[in-house]
């Protein structure tokens, strides 16, 4: 396929002339271009694009012949015929052209560093020298309308209704025949042809004519606009042997161009469309194949204003056609009408500021060699404009009319004198540049699996940067004709005029023939392909003068010495590879199959080639040039034949032949006696003949099959894919029996399904259910400052985007339409794991819905229910439906849900399936379709589930949603609760990130206040009612949040509670204050502790001698170590190292938080008010106590923490501290150190610290104890015990703490409890005092037994118990002493101030205690 | 036997400062059904990133190296990542322990994720003529009483050098937040400066600003050249236009080459004033004798190294132009119509020419590493058996 690239190049004739060229005609190989102006014939060379020679007619001859009009080359380039206005044919001999002389050869000064090293250098740089000599003119005595070369003859149509056949060589009256148009019988088809001349052809002549070799006839446009096709009935063109057919009902034809490869005739019409006709082979009538028309959808401004079609130009390979209109513009279409480019729209037609450009009007155009260029002669606007300007000037100057005329005449007569340097008088030619798909000329299998595009000098792959073709090769062998890529997409090969070269993407290196003679002595004829690491080429050897099949290995030097060469009988036209077979199509219309085998017996790898089979196709192929592609495939139709042996997947079962767009299949004939496969499979293959051909499809541009097999994706892999131009793509899909147990008894059939895609398909990825393609993209450069270049201003810069597209939904739908639901299901299931499968499903629903719901007519048999039912087979059904609904307008929802089911039910299904996000999407639907109460009820349901599952984003959205419902905005839909809405999430971001202190309490407070205002203050706004509703709604939401928090706390899910509070901005402290004596109690310390250990991945304390039972092994420690290593290095280490340091200052850290909070609560009225309102009494007590401390060291707090973090290795300071004060035994010391090393994950620690602070703040002392225990932070416990004395603390709590502490030592906390022995002892003593009257026994043990213990406590082993109870008693006196006089010498590692503070603090506690 | 496979899922190209992630899988390949299968043990495995520097003796004079321990004792459990590598290790990250005492039952496989920020201050991956910088992820593992085995995964590092520093993130982002907020938030924040840098890179290289040049030689004006920008990303096309119609001197041919210059910093040059190495990465050549205007489009390959400089080497990019111009200024001949005789104009056989060259420095910057990964010749996956 062809794509426009870059900007056009502008050539400039080196001669100044008054005349403007208007006709360009390429020579047969497109090496030369004849350019005509009124009295001038110029010949340009293709590459370099330079003017070679120019012939300027003398005045006398010009007067006699009239101006030049058309030109035509003799097929061997030795002559040019020029038709003139007065009915003359001027014949020019083109002399030279051999290698003898060249033009513009640069002569470098002597001693120049520039040395010609490249042998092809001269060809690149220079053009051959040619000269033109006019021979005797031929007078045809009537204006000439058309001029076509026909091998040895020249066909000329004249306006007097005659068709002249002139012999190129023997011109003059002898070699001349004239046929009058009226003598040719015309009819609608050849069967009904009647003899005798057509009477209605009087006064009519041929306006335009072109000869089609493969149809053997002339496509003609008559002067009355009718279209026809004239066939010579015998080999020579004689008057009585011609027969014509009409195209029915057309009478506005303007021009014609024929396509020899596809046997098509493209007729331009005055209405602007191009009608493409083919000849029906049975009746001989003209049949419309397709039309090329600009659609109003894509070209609304211009589609009906183009004017008549002016020119039609098929590319040299006939795969695309370029069309231009009277109004200008270029449009490119594939052979069967896929629209590729049009310069009448978008960036081509509009500047970046939106103003419209004048389309370039074209007087003549011609494709360059291999279609890389389009040579275009524009109609100069400048000249006309100049004339207009001159006239305007004249008016302005108010000169006399006569004077003006005189002046103009003068100008016209002697322009060179008046204004010699007028650049506009140098004629310009535009060269548009194209890149094309390698498939257009070399349709081998590997080129179909990869997207390979090639331009004149580079290769483009699916991804990555383009690769430039090696300049040495290019310079001597331009233009590149064939390109091939290997299946893996790593190796490429190109072939130009002579030889070939290959490239590896991996090394980014080209490999060229080492011996240039070898390169120049071969030319690739039938294309090239990769087989494994070999390049397979069908070429012509000039030395031996024979056609050869050669294989070159990639890694060896590119040299014939390493090639395996096989002589071929006939010229090769096409080459392809299937597995280990090479398939050749030859000019004698036969197909040859060769087997290739790699041989490693020689020092370098070679391949041996063996002829397997020759199949003559001459019966079916009228002309070898019609064959577009030949492929071997494993596709079978299986009609009528039951395979006895299981079919071997991927065997060469059939030949696919694209004959001028008609896809023909030849299957191996298995009807004859079968040789059993196991005997000689090679022979078997060789012997099996092919059945007669079957036509599978028409208008085929490309075919894709694969030889890979995959049992799971049989539908996709065994399918045959076709691209059919404007008709889109088709797939020939195999149908399989559902019952896999009997695969052989089933006669599998196939079905042809058409579908449309938006890109031009270039590769089919079978397993991925994707089509790769490419489209033209444009970039405007016109607004650039200083770029006054006309080209940049006139044209956008073109690039090619390589894209991909999914198609599965089309096929599934088609299958469903045809009641092939089972097949659709099998196909879909085989693709369900593809990442875009959900998208496929959604698209399918969407397309069907849009079509059926917007249809004006009632649909008798709607597909949507079927599609819906189909999708229910997949787990993504609920999701698909709701996504589709949300992308569809509201008006269609009723239709959709009528087909797929009630959205309420679907919502509930989502909840059951735990797919909350999808449920949320259904909520929107419900909200629009149902009463507010219903959607509110569902929203609540969803909210609760989301809370339970910790889907915080969803929770936040649900809160908003519920608020929106409540705020009386029911008429307008509330904001959608999805993540796609940026503004709403932004609000939450704000709350979540606006943390100021170490904790997030401030946020919480802020939110709390917000809630408060909403709930309790009477708003004085215009819409009081709405506000009230909102308040109620907020209350409702708060209730739900509280309930959930209670629920979490009851179940000891502290971690979840923390997340819940953090994520939803739930004001935890205030709530806990209220719940302090209710749900925020700890009933069972042991199970609570166990749960926390589990939830926070916190190791249990190590019991001496029992360290093996510790759940954490060394490995874990190490990973922790390594993550910390990473964290401290990462950019945001600031935050993390803060947290890191928390452990050493366990107590002080906790206080610092409190301090921070206290301070803040002082600063912010809002905060304190929030607090007081929630829990007035208890909070006061705390505040007073802590405020004192704040005043004492308000300088410290958070900042100190950060500073110490880098200095102190926290864990060990702590140990030192304790050991020095408590004088533990070395064994104990080691044990403690082990324990401390056995801390849980850092993150958990930070979270626990945070929770501790929250509970502390809220006065939930039992929880403080639990967390203090798990953190093994003695200070916390001490502090809590200290608080227990406060009259605010209910006795229940004291009791609970006491018994809790006693119970937990069974979990291995005994050593830790030792650290707080004195405090514990005090507590127990106090308890004894209090409990004594109630208890029967005064020992602590008995109190513990009588305490409110859960089952965990009861199961505690006794010896441990007794130890825990008695040991503290023994240790108590010594430990109490140092605890009281806590201040230590500042010899510690920590910064002195900090220690001092800590000391003070501890002292303060002691005071409170005693 | 244990099979160790390291795989960088994101592809083998990274921007300096980016988080590199590599999954390292240890597999005991024996089938658990096999009778001879036994469980396999590894003492430890650890991984680290390092950058090897290698310089050509002929061009670079390096100060005498401290004799680094390059031999790894059998009994040693210290990972020396660059053991057995050529050149110096100029940069390494702290080693990270993946595990200790791994036990794999037959058929069992365990995957560890290694992640590390690719150092920001290192050089980019570069294979020049005088100097090479090569990045590798080295995974060392050791069985008890066996020598350490190294698995290397080469990867490519792009450095955004000379990009303006992204502004310091606003206060809200440095302040600590609730520890219960998801950690992903933090990682997202990590990625932000990088994203911003990439955005800035895109903005810088997307800005078009036409630069016009009048190309003249001693004899007169040859052409007008326009280039639309001078800063490019890898993989972009360099597009420039020529207008020859206004020139006085006919130009027969021009060529544009994309080249880089690798210059050794003065202190390290082997010889004073030694030649700068120039490497070409694509060339557009065009005959332009009768051409009025034309353009070229040169792709910058994705595998080249963007411009950078270290204390040893400096890499610059330029477009190198060569023009073959006629010596004689040519006034276009004027053809007069309606002359009494036929005129046949033919081109000259020989043209006396001069050649001129010109260099235009340009900037080549990295691109999105994901894009560069497509065309990398590293796979990002490597494996050994130990």
Short mmCIF file of N, CA and C in Angstrom, two decimals, chain A residues 1072-1181:
data_model
loop_
_atom_site.label_atom_id
_atom_site.label_comp_id
_atom_site.label_asym_id
_atom_site.label_seq_id
_atom_site.Cartn_x
_atom_site.Cartn_y
_atom_site.Cartn_z
N UNK A 1072 -13.36 8.03 69.40
CA UNK A 1072 -12.88 7.13 70.45
C UNK A 1072 -13.18 7.70 71.83
N UNK A 1073 -13.08 9.02 71.95
CA UNK A 1073 -13.39 9.64 73.22
C UNK A 1073 -14.81 9.27 73.64
N UNK A 1074 -15.68 9.34 72.65
CA UNK A 1074 -17.07 9.04 72.98
C UNK A 1074 -17.27 7.57 73.28
N UNK A 1075 -16.47 6.79 72.60
CA UNK A 1075 -16.64 5.34 72.76
C UNK A 1075 -15.74 4.78 73.86
N UNK A 1076 -15.05 5.67 74.55
CA UNK A 1076 -14.01 5.22 75.47
C UNK A 1076 -14.51 4.15 76.42
N UNK A 1077 -15.67 4.40 76.94
CA UNK A 1077 -16.16 3.45 77.92
C UNK A 1077 -17.19 2.49 77.34
N UNK A 1078 -17.28 2.52 76.05
CA UNK A 1078 -18.20 1.58 75.41
C UNK A 1078 -17.41 0.59 74.58
N UNK A 1079 -17.40 0.86 73.30
CA UNK A 1079 -16.78 -0.16 72.45
C UNK A 1079 -15.25 -0.08 72.49
N UNK A 1080 -14.73 1.04 72.88
CA UNK A 1080 -13.27 1.19 72.88
C UNK A 1080 -12.65 0.58 74.14
N UNK A 1081 -13.26 -0.45 74.64
CA UNK A 1081 -12.68 -1.18 75.76
C UNK A 1081 -12.02 -2.43 75.21
N UNK A 1082 -11.16 -2.98 76.03
CA UNK A 1082 -10.58 -4.25 75.61
C UNK A 1082 -11.12 -5.32 76.54
N UNK A 1083 -11.83 -6.25 75.96
CA UNK A 1083 -12.41 -7.29 76.79
C UNK A 1083 -11.41 -8.39 77.07
N UNK A 1084 -10.67 -8.67 76.05
CA UNK A 1084 -9.79 -9.82 76.16
C UNK A 1084 -8.40 -9.41 75.67
N UNK A 1085 -7.53 -9.12 76.60
CA UNK A 1085 -6.20 -8.64 76.21
C UNK A 1085 -5.44 -9.65 75.38
N UNK A 1086 -5.58 -10.89 75.79
CA UNK A 1086 -4.76 -11.91 75.13
C UNK A 1086 -5.18 -12.05 73.66
N UNK A 1087 -6.44 -12.16 73.43
CA UNK A 1087 -6.83 -12.35 72.02
C UNK A 1087 -6.60 -11.06 71.23
N UNK A 1088 -6.78 -9.92 71.91
CA UNK A 1088 -6.52 -8.66 71.21
C UNK A 1088 -5.06 -8.60 70.79
N UNK A 1089 -4.23 -8.97 71.70
CA UNK A 1089 -2.80 -8.91 71.41
C UNK A 1089 -2.45 -9.88 70.27
N UNK A 1090 -3.04 -11.04 70.37
CA UNK A 1090 -2.78 -12.04 69.33
C UNK A 1090 -3.21 -11.50 67.96
N UNK A 1091 -4.36 -10.89 67.97
CA UNK A 1091 -4.89 -10.37 66.72
C UNK A 1091 -3.96 -9.29 66.16
N UNK A 1092 -3.49 -8.44 67.05
CA UNK A 1092 -2.60 -7.37 66.58
C UNK A 1092 -1.30 -7.95 66.03
N UNK A 1093 -0.79 -8.93 66.73
CA UNK A 1093 0.44 -9.57 66.24
C UNK A 1093 0.22 -10.08 64.82
N UNK A 1094 -0.93 -10.63 64.63
CA UNK A 1094 -1.21 -11.22 63.34
C UNK A 1094 -1.40 -10.11 62.29
N UNK A 1095 -2.20 -9.13 62.64
CA UNK A 1095 -2.54 -8.11 61.65
C UNK A 1095 -1.35 -7.26 61.28
N UNK A 1096 -0.49 -7.01 62.25
CA UNK A 1096 0.64 -6.12 61.97
C UNK A 1096 1.92 -6.91 61.70
N UNK A 1097 1.78 -8.17 61.47
CA UNK A 1097 2.93 -9.05 61.18
C UNK A 1097 4.01 -8.86 62.23
N UNK A 1098 3.58 -8.78 63.47
CA UNK A 1098 4.52 -8.45 64.54
C UNK A 1098 4.93 -9.73 65.25
N UNK A 1099 6.19 -9.95 65.38
CA UNK A 1099 6.62 -11.20 66.03
C UNK A 1099 6.31 -11.19 67.53
N UNK A 1100 6.03 -12.35 68.03
CA UNK A 1100 5.84 -12.47 69.47
C UNK A 1100 7.19 -12.34 70.16
N UNK A 1101 7.16 -11.91 71.40
CA UNK A 1101 8.45 -11.80 72.08
C UNK A 1101 9.10 -13.18 72.17
N UNK A 1102 10.39 -13.14 72.17
CA UNK A 1102 11.12 -14.41 72.17
C UNK A 1102 11.21 -14.93 73.60
N UNK A 1103 10.74 -16.11 73.74
CA UNK A 1103 10.81 -16.73 75.07
C UNK A 1103 12.18 -17.37 75.19
N UNK A 1104 12.87 -17.15 76.27
CA UNK A 1104 14.23 -17.69 76.40
C UNK A 1104 14.21 -19.18 76.16
N UNK A 1105 15.16 -19.60 75.36
CA UNK A 1105 15.26 -21.02 75.08
C UNK A 1105 14.22 -21.49 74.09
N UNK A 1106 13.30 -20.69 73.78
CA UNK A 1106 12.23 -21.11 72.86
C UNK A 1106 12.24 -20.31 71.57
N UNK A 1107 13.41 -19.78 71.24
CA UNK A 1107 13.46 -18.88 70.09
C UNK A 1107 13.14 -19.59 68.78
N UNK A 1108 13.22 -20.90 68.80
CA UNK A 1108 12.96 -21.64 67.57
C UNK A 1108 11.50 -21.48 67.17
N UNK A 1109 10.68 -21.38 68.18
CA UNK A 1109 9.25 -21.30 67.88
C UNK A 1109 8.85 -19.93 67.37
N UNK A 1110 9.79 -19.02 67.35
CA UNK A 1110 9.46 -17.69 66.86
C UNK A 1110 9.01 -17.76 65.41
N UNK A 1111 7.97 -17.06 65.10
CA UNK A 1111 7.46 -17.16 63.72
C UNK A 1111 8.40 -16.52 62.71
N UNK A 1112 9.34 -15.76 63.17
CA UNK A 1112 10.20 -15.05 62.23
C UNK A 1112 11.57 -15.69 62.18
N UNK A 1113 12.00 -15.91 60.99
CA UNK A 1113 13.33 -16.48 60.84
C UNK A 1113 14.28 -15.40 60.41
N UNK A 1114 15.50 -15.80 60.36
CA UNK A 1114 16.53 -14.84 59.97
C UNK A 1114 16.23 -14.17 58.65
N UNK A 1115 15.76 -14.95 57.73
CA UNK A 1115 15.52 -14.44 56.38
C UNK A 1115 14.69 -13.18 56.39
N UNK A 1116 13.72 -13.21 57.21
CA UNK A 1116 12.83 -12.06 57.26
C UNK A 1116 13.58 -10.81 57.67
N UNK A 1117 14.41 -11.00 58.67
CA UNK A 1117 15.18 -9.86 59.17
C UNK A 1117 16.00 -9.26 58.04
N UNK A 1118 16.55 -10.11 57.28
CA UNK A 1118 17.42 -9.62 56.22
C UNK A 1118 16.63 -8.83 55.19
N UNK A 1119 15.48 -9.31 54.89
CA UNK A 1119 14.73 -8.56 53.89
C UNK A 1119 14.36 -7.20 54.44
N UNK A 1120 14.04 -7.19 55.70
CA UNK A 1120 13.73 -5.92 56.32
C UNK A 1120 14.92 -4.99 56.18
N UNK A 1121 16.07 -5.57 56.47
CA UNK A 1121 17.28 -4.78 56.38
C UNK A 1121 17.43 -4.18 54.99
N UNK A 1122 17.23 -5.01 54.01
CA UNK A 1122 17.48 -4.51 52.66
C UNK A 1122 16.46 -3.46 52.25
N UNK A 1123 15.22 -3.62 52.69
CA UNK A 1123 14.27 -2.59 52.29
C UNK A 1123 14.59 -1.28 52.98
N UNK A 1124 15.09 -1.39 54.18
CA UNK A 1124 15.41 -0.15 54.86
C UNK A 1124 16.57 0.54 54.17
N UNK A 1125 17.44 -0.26 53.70
CA UNK A 1125 18.58 0.27 52.98
C UNK A 1125 18.09 1.10 51.80
N UNK A 1126 17.14 0.53 51.16
CA UNK A 1126 16.60 1.21 49.99
C UNK A 1126 15.92 2.50 50.41
N UNK A 1127 15.16 2.38 51.47
CA UNK A 1127 14.37 3.55 51.83
C UNK A 1127 15.24 4.71 52.22
N UNK A 1128 16.27 4.41 52.96
CA UNK A 1128 17.09 5.52 53.42
C UNK A 1128 17.79 6.18 52.24
N UNK A 1129 17.87 5.45 51.15
CA UNK A 1129 18.49 6.06 49.98
C UNK A 1129 17.50 6.79 49.10
N UNK A 1130 16.28 6.39 49.23
CA UNK A 1130 15.31 6.97 48.30
C UNK A 1130 15.08 8.44 48.60
N UNK A 1131 14.51 9.07 47.65
CA UNK A 1131 14.43 10.52 47.69
C UNK A 1131 13.63 11.04 48.87
N UNK A 1132 12.63 10.30 49.26
CA UNK A 1132 11.77 10.85 50.30
C UNK A 1132 12.16 10.30 51.67
N UNK A 1133 13.44 10.05 51.83
CA UNK A 1133 13.89 9.43 53.05
C UNK A 1133 13.58 10.30 54.27
N UNK A 1134 13.36 11.55 54.02
CA UNK A 1134 13.06 12.47 55.10
C UNK A 1134 11.95 11.92 55.97
N UNK A 1135 10.93 11.55 55.31
CA UNK A 1135 9.75 11.06 56.01
C UNK A 1135 10.06 9.76 56.73
N UNK A 1136 10.68 8.88 56.00
CA UNK A 1136 10.87 7.56 56.56
C UNK A 1136 11.86 7.56 57.71
N UNK A 1137 12.88 8.35 57.59
CA UNK A 1137 13.86 8.34 58.66
C UNK A 1137 13.26 8.95 59.92
N UNK A 1138 12.32 9.81 59.75
CA UNK A 1138 11.58 10.32 60.90
C UNK A 1138 11.00 9.16 61.68
N UNK A 1139 10.39 8.33 60.92
CA UNK A 1139 9.70 7.23 61.53
C UNK A 1139 10.69 6.24 62.10
N UNK A 1140 11.78 6.14 61.42
CA UNK A 1140 12.82 5.22 61.88
C UNK A 1140 13.24 5.53 63.30
N UNK A 1141 13.30 6.78 63.59
CA UNK A 1141 13.86 7.16 64.87
C UNK A 1141 12.84 7.06 65.97
N UNK A 1142 11.63 6.81 65.59
CA UNK A 1142 10.59 6.72 66.62
C UNK A 1142 10.93 5.71 67.71
N UNK A 1143 11.40 4.53 67.39
CA UNK A 1143 11.63 3.55 68.44
C UNK A 1143 12.53 4.02 69.60
N UNK A 1144 13.67 4.61 69.35
CA UNK A 1144 14.50 4.94 70.51
C UNK A 1144 13.79 5.85 71.50
N UNK A 1145 13.15 6.83 71.02
CA UNK A 1145 12.47 7.75 71.92
C UNK A 1145 11.02 7.32 72.09
N UNK A 1146 10.90 6.06 72.35
CA UNK A 1146 9.54 5.52 72.37
C UNK A 1146 8.60 6.43 73.13
N UNK A 1147 8.95 6.67 74.34
CA UNK A 1147 8.04 7.46 75.16
C UNK A 1147 7.97 8.89 74.66
N UNK A 1148 9.14 9.44 74.44
CA UNK A 1148 9.16 10.85 74.09
C UNK A 1148 8.48 11.07 72.75
N UNK A 1149 8.61 10.08 71.89
CA UNK A 1149 7.95 10.24 70.59
C UNK A 1149 6.45 10.36 70.79
N UNK A 1150 5.97 9.47 71.63
CA UNK A 1150 4.55 9.52 71.90
C UNK A 1150 4.15 10.86 72.46
N UNK A 1151 4.97 11.35 73.29
CA UNK A 1151 4.65 12.64 73.88
C UNK A 1151 4.73 13.76 72.87
N UNK A 1152 5.74 13.62 72.04
CA UNK A 1152 5.91 14.66 71.04
C UNK A 1152 4.65 14.79 70.20
N UNK A 1153 4.08 13.67 69.90
CA UNK A 1153 2.84 13.75 69.13
C UNK A 1153 1.78 14.49 69.92
N UNK A 1154 1.73 14.03 71.17
CA UNK A 1154 0.73 14.67 72.01
C UNK A 1154 0.99 16.15 72.10
N UNK A 1155 2.29 16.45 72.27
CA UNK A 1155 2.65 17.86 72.40
C UNK A 1155 2.21 18.63 71.17
N UNK A 1156 2.59 18.03 70.06
CA UNK A 1156 2.24 18.70 68.80
C UNK A 1156 0.75 18.95 68.75
N UNK A 1157 0.07 17.95 69.15
CA UNK A 1157 -1.38 18.08 69.08
C UNK A 1157 -1.85 19.15 70.03
N UNK A 1158 -1.30 19.06 71.24
CA UNK A 1158 -1.72 20.04 72.24
C UNK A 1158 -1.50 21.44 71.74
N UNK A 1159 -0.32 21.61 71.18
CA UNK A 1159 0.03 22.93 70.70
C UNK A 1159 -0.96 23.38 69.63
N UNK A 1160 -1.20 22.45 68.78
CA UNK A 1160 -2.08 22.78 67.68
C UNK A 1160 -3.48 23.09 68.18
N UNK A 1161 -3.86 22.29 69.13
CA UNK A 1161 -5.22 22.50 69.63
C UNK A 1161 -5.32 23.87 70.29
N UNK A 1162 -4.17 24.32 70.77
CA UNK A 1162 -4.18 25.66 71.34
C UNK A 1162 -4.28 26.70 70.23
N UNK A 1163 -3.47 26.44 69.22
CA UNK A 1163 -3.44 27.41 68.13
C UNK A 1163 -4.77 27.49 67.41
N UNK A 1164 -5.30 26.35 67.23
CA UNK A 1164 -6.50 26.33 66.39
C UNK A 1164 -7.74 26.18 67.23
N UNK A 1165 -8.50 27.19 67.20
CA UNK A 1165 -9.75 27.15 67.95
C UNK A 1165 -10.63 26.01 67.48
N UNK A 1166 -10.59 25.87 66.19
CA UNK A 1166 -11.45 24.86 65.58
C UNK A 1166 -11.18 23.50 66.18
N UNK A 1167 -9.90 23.23 66.31
CA UNK A 1167 -9.53 21.91 66.77
C UNK A 1167 -10.06 21.68 68.19
N UNK A 1168 -9.77 22.61 69.04
CA UNK A 1168 -10.15 22.40 70.43
C UNK A 1168 -11.67 22.34 70.57
N UNK A 1169 -12.30 23.17 69.81
CA UNK A 1169 -13.75 23.16 69.90
C UNK A 1169 -14.29 21.80 69.47
N UNK A 1170 -13.68 21.28 68.44
CA UNK A 1170 -14.13 19.99 67.96
C UNK A 1170 -13.96 18.95 69.07
N UNK A 1171 -12.81 19.03 69.67
CA UNK A 1171 -12.53 18.05 70.71
C UNK A 1171 -13.49 18.19 71.85
N UNK A 1172 -13.62 19.40 72.30
CA UNK A 1172 -14.43 19.59 73.50
C UNK A 1172 -15.88 19.19 73.24
N UNK A 1173 -16.30 19.45 72.07
CA UNK A 1173 -17.69 19.14 71.80
C UNK A 1173 -17.93 17.64 71.83
N UNK A 1174 -16.90 16.91 71.43
CA UNK A 1174 -17.11 15.47 71.37
C UNK A 1174 -16.99 14.83 72.74
N UNK A 1175 -15.99 15.22 73.45
CA UNK A 1175 -15.75 14.55 74.73
C UNK A 1175 -15.29 15.59 75.75
N UNK A 1176 -16.19 16.30 76.26
CA UNK A 1176 -15.79 17.46 77.07
C UNK A 1176 -15.03 17.12 78.35
N UNK A 1177 -15.52 16.22 79.11
CA UNK A 1177 -14.94 16.09 80.45
C UNK A 1177 -13.56 15.47 80.43
N UNK A 1178 -13.50 14.31 79.88
CA UNK A 1178 -12.26 13.56 79.91
C UNK A 1178 -11.14 14.35 79.27
N UNK A 1179 -11.46 14.98 78.23
CA UNK A 1179 -10.43 15.66 77.49
C UNK A 1179 -9.78 16.77 78.30
N UNK A 1180 -10.57 17.43 79.05
CA UNK A 1180 -10.03 18.52 79.85
C UNK A 1180 -8.91 18.04 80.75
N UNK A 1181 -9.15 16.96 81.37
CA UNK A 1181 -8.18 16.43 82.30
C UNK A 1181 -6.85 16.20 81.60
#
